[in-house]
Coordinates of C-alpha atoms in Angstrom, one line a residue:
M1 CA 8.5 11.0 -19.1
I2 CA 6.2 9.6 -21.8
G3 CA 7.8 6.8 -23.6
R4 CA 10.7 6.5 -21.1
K5 CA 11.3 3.7 -18.7
F6 CA 11.2 4.8 -15.1
T7 CA 12.6 2.7 -12.3
A8 CA 11.8 3.6 -8.8
A9 CA 14.4 3.4 -6.1
P10 CA 13.9 0.8 -3.3
F11 CA 11.7 2.1 -0.5
D12 CA 10.7 1.1 3.0
A13 CA 7.1 2.4 2.8
M14 CA 4.9 5.1 1.5
V15 CA 2.1 6.4 3.7
F16 CA -1.0 8.1 2.4
E17 CA -3.1 9.7 5.1
R18 CA -6.8 10.4 4.6
C19 CA -6.9 7.8 1.9
S20 CA -9.0 4.7 1.6
A21 CA -8.3 3.5 -2.0
I22 CA -5.3 3.4 -4.4
H23 CA -4.5 2.5 -8.0
C24 CA -1.3 1.0 -9.5
C25 CA -1.6 2.6 -12.9
W26 CA 1.7 3.1 -14.7
M27 CA 3.5 1.0 -12.2
S28 CA 5.8 -1.8 -13.4
E29 CA 6.1 -3.9 -10.3
A30 CA 3.7 -5.3 -7.7
I31 CA 3.5 -3.8 -4.2
D32 CA 2.0 -4.8 -0.9
V33 CA -0.7 -2.6 0.5
L34 CA -2.1 -2.2 4.0
F35 CA -5.4 -0.3 4.7
V36 CA -5.5 0.9 8.3
T37 CA -7.9 2.8 10.6
A38 CA -7.1 6.1 12.3
D39 CA -5.8 4.1 15.3
L40 CA -3.6 1.9 13.1
E41 CA -5.7 -1.3 13.1
V42 CA -5.1 -3.2 9.8
V43 CA -8.5 -3.6 8.1
K44 CA -7.4 -5.0 4.8
V45 CA -4.2 -6.5 3.3
C46 CA -3.4 -6.7 -0.4
S47 CA -0.4 -8.8 -1.0
E48 CA 1.5 -8.3 -4.2
L49 CA -1.1 -6.0 -5.9
A50 CA -0.2 -6.1 -9.6
P51 CA 0.4 -3.1 -11.8
W52 CA -2.8 -1.5 -13.3
R53 CA -5.0 -2.8 -10.5
F54 CA -7.2 -0.9 -8.0
A55 CA -7.8 -1.6 -4.3
S56 CA -10.1 -0.1 -1.6
G57 CA -10.0 -0.6 2.1
G58 CA -13.6 0.2 2.8
K59 CA -15.3 2.7 5.1
R60 CA -13.1 2.1 8.1
S61 CA -9.8 2.7 6.2
A62 CA -8.2 6.0 7.0
T63 CA -4.6 5.5 5.8
V64 CA -3.0 3.5 3.1
I65 CA 0.6 2.1 3.5
E66 CA 2.4 0.8 0.4
L67 CA 5.3 -1.6 1.0
P68 CA 7.7 -3.5 -1.3
A69 CA 6.2 -6.7 -2.6
G70 CA 6.7 -9.6 -0.2
T71 CA 6.8 -7.5 3.0
V72 CA 3.3 -8.5 4.2
N73 CA 4.0 -12.2 4.0
A74 CA 7.5 -12.0 5.4
C75 CA 6.1 -10.0 8.5
G76 CA 2.9 -12.0 8.8
I77 CA 0.7 -8.9 8.9
M78 CA -3.0 -9.8 9.0
P79 CA -6.3 -7.9 9.3
G80 CA -6.9 -7.1 13.0
D81 CA -3.2 -6.5 13.7
R82 CA -2.4 -3.1 15.3
L83 CA 0.6 -1.2 14.0
K84 CA 3.0 1.0 16.0
W85 CA 5.1 3.8 14.5
K86 CA 8.7 4.0 15.4

């Protein structure tokens, strides 16, 4: 894929368990990122994390959830919120 343009398909979310930090290297678009505890409490929100950036959720973070850019603001997600899986 070196030297080729890759365009990702639209997605709802990507979940990375047992993870507390991410990078956006080689990405071409911004994403929203939620860092959550094991019991799904949001501990940190990164809205529109730009390509080639790094983010960490800290010691309490157990899972990272990547969302399309703009999702966090549209849903009003904030630290302290508790998520529910459907």
